[in-house]
Amino acid sequence: YFIFLLTFNFQCIKIITMSDYLDPGNEELLKDFFEEAEMQIEMLEQNILFLENDPNNRDAVDEIFRAAHTLKGSSATVEMDEIAGFTHLVENLLDEIRSDKVQIDSALVDSLLESIDVIKSMIHLRIDGKVFSKDISALKNKLSSHLKKQDAVKPEKKEPVKTKVPVKEEKGDGAAEHRELSEYEILEMKNQVSGDARLLRVRVHFDPEAVMNTVGGIQAYAALKDIGTVMKAVPDFEFLYSDNYYPVVDYFVETECSDEEIMDLCDLPDMTLKTEIKVVKDSDKSSEPEKPARADNKKPETKSRASLASNTNSQKEKQDSQGSTTLGRFNSVLRVDSRRVDELMNLVSEAVINKATFNQINSVFSQILVDFQETTNKTNMKLKELFKSLPDIVEDAKNKKLNAKALKKQMSTQYNDLFTDYSELENTIKNSIGKFRVTSQSLGRITNELQEGVMRIRMVPVSQIFSRFPRLVRDLSRNLKKQVNLHLEGEETELDKSVIEDLIDPLIHCVRNSLDHGIETEVDRKQAGKPIEGNIYLRASNEGNMIVIEIEDDGRGIDVESVRQKAVKRKVIHPDKILSDIEAFNLIFHPGFSTAKEITNISGRGVGLDVVRKKIDKLNGSVSVWSEKGKGTKMTIRLPLTLAIIQGLLVRVGPEVYAIPITSVIESHRIKPEEIKLIDNYEVFNLRDEVISLLRLNRLFKINSDQNADYNYIVLVGAENNKVGLMVDSLIGEEDVVIKPLKDRYSNSPGIAGATILGDGTVSLIIDVGQLLDLGMKVEQSRRHHREAKIL
């Protein structure tokens, strides 16, 4: 009986816990659902694309079916019926594919991908607190048409879904079978019922022909939880949640609600057939007979529960009124390997031990201070005594005719404790300093490992963004009537999540550019002696503390002469300027620049690659291009692994210290003032036969600084084709910089990316090199116009 009691209590605790999880107001449930839904949709899309290339891939078929099945069940659980209902239609088609009754072709893949897009829209609207209402009857008919191809002569007979499990009426040992509870189980539940509540057995009969009959048991469970405590369900909750169909489910509910309210809650449209209520234990107030079964589908006008979906809308309205929304931030969730968390926990444990050691050392130093004070006082007293008695000692030495050596020995013996006290104190200080040094080194090691551990937690594989491109390439290549293969390499390479989120748009621009401008048409590839199918390579790899992403194609390459002519026409360069290949390649990043002969819905308007450079610059990265005419083009993007901690070059300008991201620094120089020349009223200096423009940071930031010293320090920043020298007072050195974002009125300060706190506690501003160069050119032009106006 004791073992039974423990088991029963455990089941009750589990049921109550899961009931809390299904609370309509539980925002965590919504977060989990949306996150899981995004993953299932991504899995669906990836495997559908696999099927298009390999229709016999059974693993892909099984993965697609499982993802759709899971998405259907979870969306029904949170009462997003439009998602559950539509996904059920898709699941039916996938089930036929799995059974080899429907053959996979391009039309079928198009229909499935179109369905995925609809499900995405439904999810995104739900995240915004809205419900999908667009007419998709044409798509539903398209899905049904694939089934009718093999099912045209099948008699019209509704069948339960595949997951239906027959229910055994007789008693058995299976936990999933419908059974009557033992008297011990009934007794235990009765003993837990409070005086004002009743214990009821609510028996719900579910419609086997309902579209979503496998989730009816969960929906009724969630409804009953709103009006009381569900002590037990037969079958048990885990079987109800396993997405099986059960015609009859018993719920043992402790509640103070009336039978009419309970029947109203359990009357799920197109789901339940009837509800029966039996009193297991009456309340202390009254006793009511068993109510007859209610089999009608008409709800009386009584209070009913609010659905989880409508609760989402109310939450959205409330959050909008407060100026913020939580549901729009589901993508901020990170999935972290538990081993990485364990590593952090071990490091935190070491840090706690280190803290205890420092506390102990602090206590020792405090005691040393006390001992030093006491020893000093004692010494002062003895020294006063010595000086006071010194005449007597000298007189006594004369009387005893002691020489200097004997007198010294006598005084050393008498006052030896003066030196002994300080000697012991010195040994204590040396030992404490040694222990402090060791503990400090240990703390430094722990801090470095903690930094690396936290960065590893923020790291996510680039596969999160690479996975988007097979679908993008497929759709665009069909739109452009080109055959293109996408090759993904290095998907396991990890990058900071914040960097990945800002990297999506630049990569999309680059891939679209390769598809439209790079890969030739089938006719052009045949004439060039190339295979009809073009290739695009998307690679990721690590280079030290940088990540390198390459977008390469085997297309036509960049025509340098065409770029030059376009640049002259747009007055980007002078007609007489001789361009190197590198200079020509970098012109394609100029705003509004495009060599496309005609404007399409994909490209040709000159918008794209300039955005790529700006966004990569914002991430403290760089982008470069290399191309060979007739063979292809490769774009290389280099980015820091994280934006939270970067390496910076600290420079001093007057009393201020600035940090320049090391990724933007090319080199540094020390030059004499006479090496600075004026060309057209712009300050420049000569570097290896190359003229470099100069910007004085003290002028840009209006800082009082004396830059008339014997030497000037120049930090060369920018890219290979756009170098500028920043003049500073002195170079401090390289240091890891923790970026703190600026807020309020400081957030729009041009040329400043953020701030950091230095080791001495002072604040140092971090320079945004891209913005700084733009600001510098405006300031210098303004100064030049002002000087010219003054001369006139």
mmCIF file of C-alpha atoms in Angstrom, residues 15-16 18-20 22-24 77 79 198-206 215-235 237 240 248-268 272 274-278 303-307:
data_model
loop_
_atom_site.group_PDB
_atom_site.id
_atom_site.type_symbol
_atom_site.label_atom_id
_atom_site.label_comp_id
_atom_site.label_asym_id
_atom_site.label_seq_id
_atom_site.Cartn_x
_atom_site.Cartn_y
_atom_site.Cartn_z
ATOM 1 C CA ILE A 15 -0.391 15.597 -13.968
ATOM 2 C CA ILE A 16 -0.610 18.860 -12.049
ATOM 3 C CA MET A 18 1.783 19.252 -16.996
ATOM 4 C CA SER A 19 -1.529 20.994 -16.407
ATOM 5 C CA ASP A 20 0.332 24.101 -15.310
ATOM 6 C CA LEU A 22 -0.869 23.990 -20.515
ATOM 7 C CA ASP A 23 -2.065 27.106 -18.699
ATOM 8 C CA PRO A 24 -3.549 29.413 -21.376
ATOM 9 C CA THR A 77 -2.151 21.809 -28.205
ATOM 10 C CA GLU A 79 -5.143 25.925 -29.955
ATOM 11 C CA ARG A 198 -16.338 17.937 -5.380
ATOM 12 C CA LEU A 199 -14.447 15.068 -6.964
ATOM 13 C CA LEU A 200 -16.012 14.286 -10.343
ATOM 14 C CA ARG A 201 -15.357 11.725 -13.012
ATOM 15 C CA VAL A 202 -15.793 13.557 -16.305
ATOM 16 C CA ARG A 203 -16.081 11.072 -19.152
ATOM 17 C CA VAL A 204 -15.644 12.612 -22.612
ATOM 18 C CA HIS A 205 -16.473 10.760 -25.840
ATOM 19 C CA PHE A 206 -14.489 11.937 -28.898
ATOM 20 C CA VAL A 215 -5.382 15.898 -29.844
ATOM 21 C CA GLY A 216 -8.893 16.024 -28.411
ATOM 22 C CA GLY A 217 -7.805 14.414 -25.164
ATOM 23 C CA ILE A 218 -5.190 17.126 -24.575
ATOM 24 C CA GLN A 219 -7.601 19.963 -25.383
ATOM 25 C CA ALA A 220 -10.222 18.659 -22.952
ATOM 26 C CA TYR A 221 -7.489 18.201 -20.354
ATOM 27 C CA ALA A 222 -6.376 21.833 -20.731
ATOM 28 C CA ALA A 223 -9.988 23.017 -20.517
ATOM 29 C CA LEU A 224 -10.723 21.139 -17.274
ATOM 30 C CA LYS A 225 -7.525 22.393 -15.708
ATOM 31 C CA ASP A 226 -8.956 25.934 -15.894
ATOM 32 C CA ILE A 227 -11.782 25.128 -13.483
ATOM 33 C CA GLY A 228 -10.043 22.861 -10.978
ATOM 34 C CA THR A 229 -7.336 20.267 -10.401
ATOM 35 C CA VAL A 230 -7.149 17.267 -12.711
ATOM 36 C CA MET A 231 -5.997 14.565 -10.312
ATOM 37 C CA LYS A 232 -5.874 11.747 -12.833
ATOM 38 C CA ALA A 233 -6.712 10.855 -16.394
ATOM 39 C CA VAL A 234 -7.483 7.440 -17.862
ATOM 40 C CA PRO A 235 -5.557 6.805 -20.105
ATOM 41 C CA PHE A 237 -1.575 11.978 -19.544
ATOM 42 C CA LEU A 240 -2.883 11.351 -24.369
ATOM 43 C CA VAL A 248 -13.288 7.737 -24.397
ATOM 44 C CA VAL A 249 -11.191 9.506 -21.759
ATOM 45 C CA ASP A 250 -11.983 9.799 -18.039
ATOM 46 C CA TYR A 251 -10.809 12.857 -16.106
ATOM 47 C CA PHE A 252 -10.976 12.900 -12.305
ATOM 48 C CA VAL A 253 -11.384 16.569 -11.426
ATOM 49 C CA GLU A 254 -11.509 18.389 -8.078
ATOM 50 C CA THR A 255 -13.656 21.480 -8.686
ATOM 51 C CA GLU A 256 -16.319 23.785 -7.280
ATOM 52 C CA CYS A 257 -17.896 24.498 -10.699
ATOM 53 C CA SER A 258 -21.344 23.344 -11.706
ATOM 54 C CA ASP A 259 -21.955 20.425 -14.033
ATOM 55 C CA GLU A 260 -23.327 22.777 -16.686
ATOM 56 C CA GLU A 261 -20.069 24.769 -16.766
ATOM 57 C CA ILE A 262 -18.038 21.564 -17.041
ATOM 58 C CA MET A 263 -20.152 20.267 -19.929
ATOM 59 C CA ASP A 264 -19.790 23.613 -21.655
ATOM 60 C CA LEU A 265 -16.001 23.461 -21.325
ATOM 61 C CA CYS A 266 -15.820 19.910 -22.666
ATOM 62 C CA ASP A 267 -18.083 20.638 -25.621
ATOM 63 C CA LEU A 268 -15.324 21.066 -28.195
ATOM 64 C CA THR A 272 -16.515 15.676 -28.878
ATOM 65 C CA LYS A 274 -20.945 13.716 -25.520
ATOM 66 C CA THR A 275 -19.845 14.325 -21.942
ATOM 67 C CA GLU A 276 -20.875 12.352 -18.831
ATOM 68 C CA ILE A 277 -20.350 13.519 -15.257
ATOM 69 C CA LYS A 278 -20.358 11.278 -12.192
ATOM 70 C CA LYS A 303 -19.093 31.648 -19.280
ATOM 71 C CA SER A 304 -16.520 29.648 -21.197
ATOM 72 C CA ARG A 305 -12.790 29.576 -21.207
ATOM 73 C CA ALA A 306 -10.651 31.837 -23.371
ATOM 74 C CA SER A 307 -8.453 30.003 -25.824
#
